[in-house]
mmCIF file of C-alpha atoms in Angstrom:
data_model
loop_
_atom_site.group_PDB
_atom_site.id
_atom_site.type_symbol
_atom_site.label_atom_id
_atom_site.label_comp_id
_atom_site.label_asym_id
_atom_site.label_seq_id
_atom_site.Cartn_x
_atom_site.Cartn_y
_atom_site.Cartn_z
ATOM 1 C CA UNK T 1 -14.616 12.374 1.762
ATOM 2 C CA UNK T 2 -14.646 9.915 -1.193
ATOM 3 C CA UNK T 3 -16.061 6.386 -0.964
ATOM 4 C CA UNK T 4 -16.271 3.512 -3.429
ATOM 5 C CA UNK T 5 -17.835 0.241 -2.467
ATOM 6 C CA UNK T 6 -18.057 -2.991 -4.500
ATOM 7 C CA UNK T 7 -20.133 -6.079 -3.923
ATOM 8 C CA UNK T 8 -19.163 -9.172 -5.994
ATOM 9 C CA UNK T 9 -17.263 -6.920 -8.380
ATOM 10 C CA UNK T 10 -19.990 -4.448 -8.971
ATOM 11 C CA UNK T 11 -20.113 -0.872 -7.806
ATOM 12 C CA UNK T 12 -22.900 -0.148 -5.384
ATOM 13 C CA UNK T 13 -22.886 3.540 -6.336
ATOM 14 C CA UNK T 14 -21.541 4.544 -9.719
ATOM 15 C CA UNK T 15 -18.299 6.678 -9.311
ATOM 16 C CA UNK T 16 -18.249 10.360 -10.109
ATOM 17 C CA UNK T 17 -17.431 11.194 -13.729
ATOM 18 C CA UNK T 18 -14.474 13.392 -12.880
ATOM 19 C CA UNK T 19 -13.042 11.730 -9.813
ATOM 20 C CA UNK T 20 -10.091 13.522 -8.306
ATOM 21 C CA UNK T 21 -6.685 11.680 -8.312
ATOM 22 C CA UNK T 22 -5.845 11.215 -4.616
ATOM 23 C CA UNK T 23 -2.689 9.858 -3.107
ATOM 24 C CA UNK T 24 -2.896 6.140 -2.310
ATOM 25 C CA UNK T 25 -0.168 6.554 0.349
ATOM 26 C CA UNK T 26 0.677 3.098 1.665
ATOM 27 C CA UNK T 27 -1.885 1.285 -0.395
ATOM 28 C CA UNK T 28 1.000 1.676 -2.920
ATOM 29 C CA UNK T 29 2.688 -1.065 -0.942
ATOM 30 C CA UNK T 30 -0.051 -3.511 -1.976
ATOM 31 C CA UNK T 31 0.418 -2.669 -5.570
ATOM 32 C CA UNK T 32 4.213 -3.052 -5.307
ATOM 33 C CA UNK T 33 3.786 -6.363 -3.605
ATOM 34 C CA UNK T 34 1.398 -7.563 -6.432
ATOM 35 C CA UNK T 35 3.930 -6.366 -9.010
ATOM 36 C CA UNK T 36 6.789 -8.258 -7.273
ATOM 37 C CA UNK T 37 4.669 -11.338 -7.100
ATOM 38 C CA UNK T 38 3.937 -11.278 -10.848
ATOM 39 C CA UNK T 39 7.699 -11.289 -11.328
ATOM 40 C CA UNK T 40 7.917 -14.342 -8.988
ATOM 41 C CA UNK T 41 5.194 -15.994 -11.109
ATOM 42 C CA UNK T 42 7.203 -15.214 -14.249
ATOM 43 C CA UNK T 43 10.429 -16.596 -12.772
ATOM 44 C CA UNK T 44 12.296 -13.291 -12.596
ATOM 45 C CA UNK T 45 12.221 -13.020 -8.746
ATOM 46 C CA UNK T 46 12.374 -15.505 -5.988
ATOM 47 C CA UNK T 47 10.390 -15.212 -2.740
ATOM 48 C CA UNK T 48 12.694 -17.084 -0.445
ATOM 49 C CA UNK T 49 16.265 -16.812 -1.821
ATOM 50 C CA UNK T 50 18.551 -14.485 0.095
ATOM 51 C CA UNK T 51 18.930 -11.307 -1.942
ATOM 52 C CA UNK T 52 22.428 -10.510 -3.321
ATOM 53 C CA UNK T 53 24.577 -8.867 -0.671
ATOM 54 C CA UNK T 54 21.777 -9.004 1.952
ATOM 55 C CA UNK T 55 20.780 -11.422 4.579
ATOM 56 C CA UNK T 56 17.024 -11.119 3.916
ATOM 57 C CA UNK T 57 14.546 -12.402 1.280
ATOM 58 C CA UNK T 58 11.863 -10.746 -0.811
ATOM 59 C CA UNK T 59 9.192 -12.420 1.340
ATOM 60 C CA UNK T 60 10.672 -10.773 4.440
ATOM 61 C CA UNK T 61 10.812 -7.442 2.793
ATOM 62 C CA UNK T 62 7.182 -7.642 1.721
ATOM 63 C CA UNK T 63 6.058 -8.747 5.207
ATOM 64 C CA UNK T 64 8.287 -6.208 7.119
ATOM 65 C CA UNK T 65 10.375 -8.974 8.664
ATOM 66 C CA UNK T 66 13.733 -8.076 7.140
ATOM 67 C CA UNK T 67 15.079 -6.263 10.180
ATOM 68 C CA UNK T 68 15.125 -2.792 8.502
ATOM 69 C CA UNK T 69 14.334 0.487 10.351
ATOM 70 C CA UNK T 70 11.950 3.106 8.983
ATOM 71 C CA UNK T 71 12.596 6.786 8.238
ATOM 72 C CA UNK T 72 9.347 7.648 9.988
ATOM 73 C CA UNK T 73 11.283 7.231 13.232
ATOM 74 C CA UNK T 74 13.239 10.330 12.580
ATOM 75 C CA UNK T 75 11.973 13.535 14.105
ATOM 76 C CA UNK T 76 13.846 15.586 11.521
ATOM 77 C CA UNK T 77 11.960 13.752 8.741
ATOM 78 C CA UNK T 78 8.641 14.882 10.195
ATOM 79 C CA UNK T 79 9.968 18.486 10.698
ATOM 80 C CA UNK T 80 11.200 18.641 7.110
ATOM 81 C CA UNK T 81 7.930 17.443 5.680
ATOM 82 C CA UNK T 82 5.966 19.841 7.936
ATOM 83 C CA UNK T 83 8.215 22.648 6.685
ATOM 84 C CA UNK T 84 7.403 21.760 3.066
ATOM 85 C CA UNK T 85 11.114 21.085 2.341
ATOM 86 C CA UNK T 86 12.364 19.172 -0.706
ATOM 87 C CA UNK T 87 12.884 15.396 -0.147
ATOM 88 C CA UNK T 88 16.301 14.298 0.905
ATOM 89 C CA UNK T 89 18.240 12.178 -1.505
ATOM 90 C CA UNK T 90 18.091 8.471 -0.816
ATOM 91 C CA UNK T 91 21.681 8.522 0.327
ATOM 92 C CA UNK T 92 21.084 11.339 2.840
ATOM 93 C CA UNK T 93 17.930 9.640 4.157
ATOM 94 C CA UNK T 94 19.848 6.272 4.704
ATOM 95 C CA UNK T 95 22.779 8.042 6.291
ATOM 96 C CA UNK T 96 20.577 9.948 8.781
ATOM 97 C CA UNK T 97 18.688 6.671 9.484
ATOM 98 C CA UNK T 98 21.750 4.392 9.612
ATOM 99 C CA UNK T 99 19.416 2.515 7.290
ATOM 100 C CA UNK T 100 21.776 -0.276 6.217
ATOM 101 C CA UNK T 101 22.108 -1.528 9.827
ATOM 102 C CA UNK T 102 19.679 -4.307 10.640
ATOM 103 C CA UNK T 103 17.769 -3.833 13.811
ATOM 104 C CA UNK T 104 17.155 -7.676 14.268
ATOM 105 C CA UNK T 105 17.947 -10.859 12.397
ATOM 106 C CA UNK T 106 15.684 -11.241 9.315
ATOM 107 C CA UNK T 107 12.662 -13.271 10.069
ATOM 108 C CA UNK T 108 13.167 -13.066 13.938
ATOM 109 C CA UNK T 109 10.895 -10.025 14.392
ATOM 110 C CA UNK T 110 8.569 -7.494 12.823
ATOM 111 C CA UNK T 111 9.005 -3.810 12.220
ATOM 112 C CA UNK T 112 7.102 -1.723 9.721
ATOM 113 C CA UNK T 113 9.596 -0.253 7.214
ATOM 114 C CA UNK T 114 9.086 1.989 4.306
ATOM 115 C CA UNK T 115 12.752 1.433 3.592
ATOM 116 C CA UNK T 116 12.041 -2.245 2.954
ATOM 117 C CA UNK T 117 9.491 -1.252 0.261
ATOM 118 C CA UNK T 118 11.930 1.198 -1.268
ATOM 119 C CA UNK T 119 14.203 -1.875 -1.777
ATOM 120 C CA UNK T 120 11.267 -3.815 -3.177
ATOM 121 C CA UNK T 121 10.782 -1.077 -5.774
ATOM 122 C CA UNK T 122 14.437 -1.282 -6.760
ATOM 123 C CA UNK T 123 14.223 -5.071 -7.065
ATOM 124 C CA UNK T 124 11.239 -4.741 -9.336
ATOM 125 C CA UNK T 125 13.012 -2.330 -11.661
ATOM 126 C CA UNK T 126 16.181 -4.515 -11.708
ATOM 127 C CA UNK T 127 14.267 -7.771 -12.421
ATOM 128 C CA UNK T 128 12.191 -6.212 -15.186
ATOM 129 C CA UNK T 129 14.910 -3.908 -16.589
ATOM 130 C CA UNK T 130 12.324 -1.183 -16.873
ATOM 131 C CA UNK T 131 11.347 2.013 -14.805
ATOM 132 C CA UNK T 132 9.090 1.206 -11.881
ATOM 133 C CA UNK T 133 5.982 2.978 -13.346
ATOM 134 C CA UNK T 134 6.257 0.976 -16.525
ATOM 135 C CA UNK T 135 6.602 -2.284 -14.718
ATOM 136 C CA UNK T 136 3.584 -1.623 -12.469
ATOM 137 C CA UNK T 137 1.597 -0.596 -15.563
ATOM 138 C CA UNK T 138 2.488 -3.723 -17.563
ATOM 139 C CA UNK T 139 2.328 -6.228 -14.830
ATOM 140 C CA UNK T 140 -0.635 -5.034 -12.686
ATOM 141 C CA UNK T 141 -2.600 -2.074 -13.930
ATOM 142 C CA UNK T 142 -3.221 -3.173 -17.554
ATOM 143 C CA UNK T 143 -4.025 -6.806 -16.695
ATOM 144 C CA UNK T 144 -6.501 -5.732 -13.989
ATOM 145 C CA UNK T 145 -8.160 -3.119 -16.227
ATOM 146 C CA UNK T 146 -6.995 -0.176 -14.137
ATOM 147 C CA UNK T 147 -6.574 3.235 -15.761
ATOM 148 C CA UNK T 148 -5.840 6.849 -14.699
ATOM 149 C CA UNK T 149 -3.368 5.717 -12.023
ATOM 150 C CA UNK T 150 0.206 6.881 -11.991
ATOM 151 C CA UNK T 151 3.137 7.708 -9.789
ATOM 152 C CA UNK T 152 3.351 11.294 -8.519
ATOM 153 C CA UNK T 153 6.851 12.740 -8.902
ATOM 154 C CA UNK T 154 6.147 16.586 -8.626
ATOM 155 C CA UNK T 155 4.349 18.721 -6.178
ATOM 156 C CA UNK T 156 2.101 20.049 -8.897
ATOM 157 C CA UNK T 157 0.618 16.487 -9.222
ATOM 158 C CA UNK T 158 -0.895 16.873 -5.749
ATOM 159 C CA UNK T 159 -2.509 20.221 -6.439
ATOM 160 C CA UNK T 160 -6.175 19.057 -6.864
ATOM 161 C CA UNK T 161 -8.463 21.563 -4.974
ATOM 162 C CA UNK T 162 -9.825 18.559 -3.053
ATOM 163 C CA UNK T 163 -6.425 17.858 -1.439
ATOM 164 C CA UNK T 164 -6.180 21.082 0.347
ATOM 165 C CA UNK T 165 -2.856 21.487 2.132
ATOM 166 C CA UNK T 166 -1.128 18.784 0.176
ATOM 167 C CA UNK T 167 -0.255 21.438 -2.387
ATOM 168 C CA UNK T 168 3.298 21.873 -1.029
ATOM 169 C CA UNK T 169 4.129 18.227 -0.432
ATOM 170 C CA UNK T 170 7.125 16.661 -2.239
ATOM 171 C CA UNK T 171 6.115 13.107 -3.266
ATOM 172 C CA UNK T 172 9.793 12.322 -3.186
ATOM 173 C CA UNK T 173 9.301 11.895 0.587
ATOM 174 C CA UNK T 174 7.618 8.509 -0.181
ATOM 175 C CA UNK T 175 10.812 6.732 -1.120
ATOM 176 C CA UNK T 176 9.094 3.626 -2.536
ATOM 177 C CA UNK T 177 6.990 5.803 -4.831
ATOM 178 C CA UNK T 178 3.510 7.398 -4.365
ATOM 179 C CA UNK T 179 0.667 6.221 -6.534
ATOM 180 C CA UNK T 180 -2.129 8.592 -7.205
ATOM 181 C CA UNK T 181 -5.517 7.666 -8.673
ATOM 182 C CA UNK T 182 -9.265 7.709 -8.212
ATOM 183 C CA UNK T 183 -10.772 6.008 -5.103
ATOM 184 C CA UNK T 184 -12.920 3.824 -7.279
ATOM 185 C CA UNK T 185 -9.773 2.424 -9.029
ATOM 186 C CA UNK T 186 -8.224 1.575 -5.672
ATOM 187 C CA UNK T 187 -11.252 -0.446 -4.772
ATOM 188 C CA UNK T 188 -11.425 -2.121 -8.183
ATOM 189 C CA UNK T 189 -7.740 -3.021 -8.122
ATOM 190 C CA UNK T 190 -7.831 -4.681 -4.731
ATOM 191 C CA UNK T 191 -11.065 -6.490 -5.529
ATOM 192 C CA UNK T 192 -9.737 -7.963 -8.803
ATOM 193 C CA UNK T 193 -6.400 -8.800 -7.280
ATOM 194 C CA UNK T 194 -7.872 -10.699 -4.318
ATOM 195 C CA UNK T 195 -10.488 -12.345 -6.558
ATOM 196 C CA UNK T 196 -7.619 -14.103 -8.312
ATOM 197 C CA UNK T 197 -7.602 -12.144 -11.599
ATOM 198 C CA UNK T 198 -3.802 -11.516 -11.509
ATOM 199 C CA UNK T 199 -1.887 -14.199 -9.615
ATOM 200 C CA UNK T 200 -2.098 -18.010 -9.678
ATOM 201 C CA UNK T 201 -3.900 -19.513 -6.692
ATOM 202 C CA UNK T 202 -0.739 -20.562 -4.879
ATOM 203 C CA UNK T 203 0.952 -17.157 -5.165
ATOM 204 C CA UNK T 204 -2.338 -15.467 -3.999
ATOM 205 C CA UNK T 205 -2.358 -17.751 -1.024
ATOM 206 C CA UNK T 206 1.207 -16.831 -0.279
ATOM 207 C CA UNK T 207 0.343 -13.151 -0.532
ATOM 208 C CA UNK T 208 -2.292 -13.605 2.164
ATOM 209 C CA UNK T 209 -0.052 -15.654 4.550
ATOM 210 C CA UNK T 210 -0.263 -13.467 7.610
ATOM 211 C CA UNK T 211 2.012 -12.717 10.545
ATOM 212 C CA UNK T 212 -0.027 -11.669 13.608
ATOM 213 C CA UNK T 213 1.573 -8.520 14.979
ATOM 214 C CA UNK T 214 -0.295 -7.912 18.211
ATOM 215 C CA UNK T 215 -3.727 -7.743 19.874
ATOM 216 C CA UNK T 216 -6.661 -5.502 19.663
ATOM 217 C CA UNK T 217 -5.837 -1.813 18.896
ATOM 218 C CA UNK T 218 -7.774 0.823 20.810
ATOM 219 C CA UNK T 219 -10.251 2.693 18.592
ATOM 220 C CA UNK T 220 -9.468 0.515 15.513
ATOM 221 C CA UNK T 221 -11.467 -2.382 14.257
ATOM 222 C CA UNK T 222 -8.727 -5.036 14.528
ATOM 223 C CA UNK T 223 -9.030 -7.946 16.917
ATOM 224 C CA UNK T 224 -5.973 -9.737 15.632
ATOM 225 C CA UNK T 225 -4.039 -7.285 13.435
ATOM 226 C CA UNK T 226 -1.525 -8.865 11.070
ATOM 227 C CA UNK T 227 0.596 -8.239 8.086
ATOM 228 C CA UNK T 228 0.857 -10.382 4.944
ATOM 229 C CA UNK T 229 2.761 -9.677 1.784
ATOM 230 C CA UNK T 230 2.038 -5.986 1.245
ATOM 231 C CA UNK T 231 -1.336 -6.406 2.963
ATOM 232 C CA UNK T 232 -2.604 -5.388 6.356
ATOM 233 C CA UNK T 233 -4.727 -8.418 7.119
ATOM 234 C CA UNK T 234 -6.593 -9.543 10.264
ATOM 235 C CA UNK T 235 -9.824 -10.340 12.013
ATOM 236 C CA UNK T 236 -12.389 -7.881 13.193
ATOM 237 C CA UNK T 237 -15.431 -8.338 15.474
ATOM 238 C CA UNK T 238 -17.977 -10.824 14.100
ATOM 239 C CA UNK T 239 -15.287 -13.195 12.866
ATOM 240 C CA UNK T 240 -14.737 -11.269 9.632
ATOM 241 C CA UNK T 241 -11.290 -11.030 8.021
ATOM 242 C CA UNK T 242 -10.227 -7.952 6.190
ATOM 243 C CA UNK T 243 -7.357 -7.606 3.809
ATOM 244 C CA UNK T 244 -6.026 -4.404 2.256
ATOM 245 C CA UNK T 245 -4.067 -1.367 3.441
ATOM 246 C CA UNK T 246 -4.462 1.910 5.344
ATOM 247 C CA UNK T 247 -2.261 4.813 4.499
ATOM 248 C CA UNK T 248 -1.656 8.226 5.966
ATOM 249 C CA UNK T 249 0.149 11.326 4.735
ATOM 250 C CA UNK T 250 0.062 15.037 5.189
ATOM 251 C CA UNK T 251 -3.542 16.045 5.263
ATOM 252 C CA UNK T 252 -5.275 12.875 4.247
ATOM 253 C CA UNK T 253 -5.939 9.174 4.920
ATOM 254 C CA UNK T 254 -6.832 6.281 2.621
ATOM 255 C CA UNK T 255 -8.131 2.830 3.515
ATOM 256 C CA UNK T 256 -8.838 0.085 1.005
ATOM 257 C CA UNK T 257 -10.151 -3.385 2.225
ATOM 258 C CA UNK T 258 -11.849 -6.461 0.982
ATOM 259 C CA UNK T 259 -13.754 -9.158 2.863
ATOM 260 C CA UNK T 260 -15.324 -12.456 1.761
ATOM 261 C CA UNK T 261 -18.094 -14.450 3.393
ATOM 262 C CA UNK T 262 -19.055 -17.628 1.523
ATOM 263 C CA UNK T 263 -19.766 -16.622 -2.047
ATOM 264 C CA UNK T 264 -20.091 -12.964 -1.274
ATOM 265 C CA UNK T 265 -17.179 -10.430 -1.475
ATOM 266 C CA UNK T 266 -17.309 -6.751 -0.559
ATOM 267 C CA UNK T 267 -14.505 -4.251 -1.138
ATOM 268 C CA UNK T 268 -14.437 -0.562 -0.015
ATOM 269 C CA UNK T 269 -11.990 2.327 -0.488
ATOM 270 C CA UNK T 270 -12.272 5.582 1.412
ATOM 271 C CA UNK T 271 -10.124 8.699 1.100
ATOM 272 C CA UNK T 272 -10.475 11.565 3.493
ATOM 273 C CA UNK T 273 -8.836 14.852 4.162
ATOM 274 C CA UNK T 274 -9.479 14.376 7.829
ATOM 275 C CA UNK T 275 -6.586 12.745 9.623
ATOM 276 C CA UNK T 276 -8.721 10.274 11.405
ATOM 277 C CA UNK T 277 -7.268 6.793 10.754
ATOM 278 C CA UNK T 278 -9.642 5.097 13.228
ATOM 279 C CA UNK T 279 -12.723 6.821 11.840
ATOM 280 C CA UNK T 280 -11.871 5.924 8.187
ATOM 281 C CA UNK T 281 -11.213 2.246 8.998
ATOM 282 C CA UNK T 282 -14.559 2.121 10.952
ATOM 283 C CA UNK T 283 -16.365 3.615 7.912
ATOM 284 C CA UNK T 284 -14.789 0.966 5.642
ATOM 285 C CA UNK T 285 -15.863 -1.811 8.029
ATOM 286 C CA UNK T 286 -19.431 -0.309 8.080
ATOM 287 C CA UNK T 287 -19.631 -0.153 4.283
ATOM 288 C CA UNK T 288 -18.373 -3.720 3.971
ATOM 289 C CA UNK T 289 -20.820 -5.065 6.555
ATOM 290 C CA UNK T 290 -23.661 -3.267 4.833
ATOM 291 C CA UNK T 291 -22.683 -4.637 1.398
ATOM 292 C CA UNK T 292 -22.411 -8.172 2.718
ATOM 293 C CA UNK T 293 -25.804 -7.927 4.457
ATOM 294 C CA UNK T 294 -27.412 -6.538 1.236
ATOM 295 C CA UNK T 295 -25.985 -9.596 -0.653
ATOM 296 C CA UNK T 296 -27.189 -12.035 2.140
#
C-alpha cells in the first residue's frame, strides 16, 4: 500500500525516492475535468452551450448528467478484461453498448458514465488542436508543478513489480485515457488544484458545484455522496466535506481526497493492490482527520 498525506501543502512524510508509477484509474477524470475547465477559462470551451450534434453540455458530461450509458454495464466487457484480451475499438465498444442512445434527457437524471469522459477527452483535443497528453501536460501538469505523470498506452507500462497482476492489462480498456504516476503526485495535484493554483475562483467554485446522488452508502464514509465536475464530493461523519475521486481497476484501488476546515487543508492519496474500496476510503478519511487534528 502506498500513502501520501499533505497538510497545508506540505508532505507529512517525505515520499519514497523511487516511487512506483501506479494507475490513477478514475482520478484521471478529475485531471480531465481540470483540463477542460482551463480551456473554458481560456475561452476555447463553453460549459453550458449544447455541444455540436448533441443535446448535452460540457457541464453535464463532467457531472455525469448527459444521459449516456457506461460500458461497465456490459458483462462481456468484464469478461474480456478478465481474459486479458486487447481492448475493443471505440466503434466496437459503442456498438455493443448502443452508446449513442441517451438513457434519459440531459440534466434530468444522473448516471456514472465513462463514455461521457471519453467524449470530454475528445473535446479537449479538438479545442486545443493537440493530442490529449500534450494538452493535459501544458494546461494542468506543468502549471501545477507535477512531473513523472503520463498516459499509459501499452501493457508494458503497467509492469511494475508493485502492480502484480496488472501486467496483462491493456490500458486501452480505459477509453478516456489512463494516467499513471506516483501517489505523492496525485495528492499534490489535487491539493494545488483545490487550493486555487490553477483555476480562477469562479471556475473553481463551478467545479465543486455538487449534485447529491443518494444517501449513506453501507461500509463507505459518505453521508451525502455527490458528484461535482470530475469530482466525487460529499459530506462524511463529523460534518466534514471531502472532494476528490476513488478509482478501481483490475488488481488495485486508488483514492485521492482533500478536506478543508477553517484555515487548515489536508489531502491524502492511497493506492492499494487490495480490491477494498471501502477500506481504502476509510484509510483516507483517517489520514485526513489525523492531519487536521495535528494542525488544530
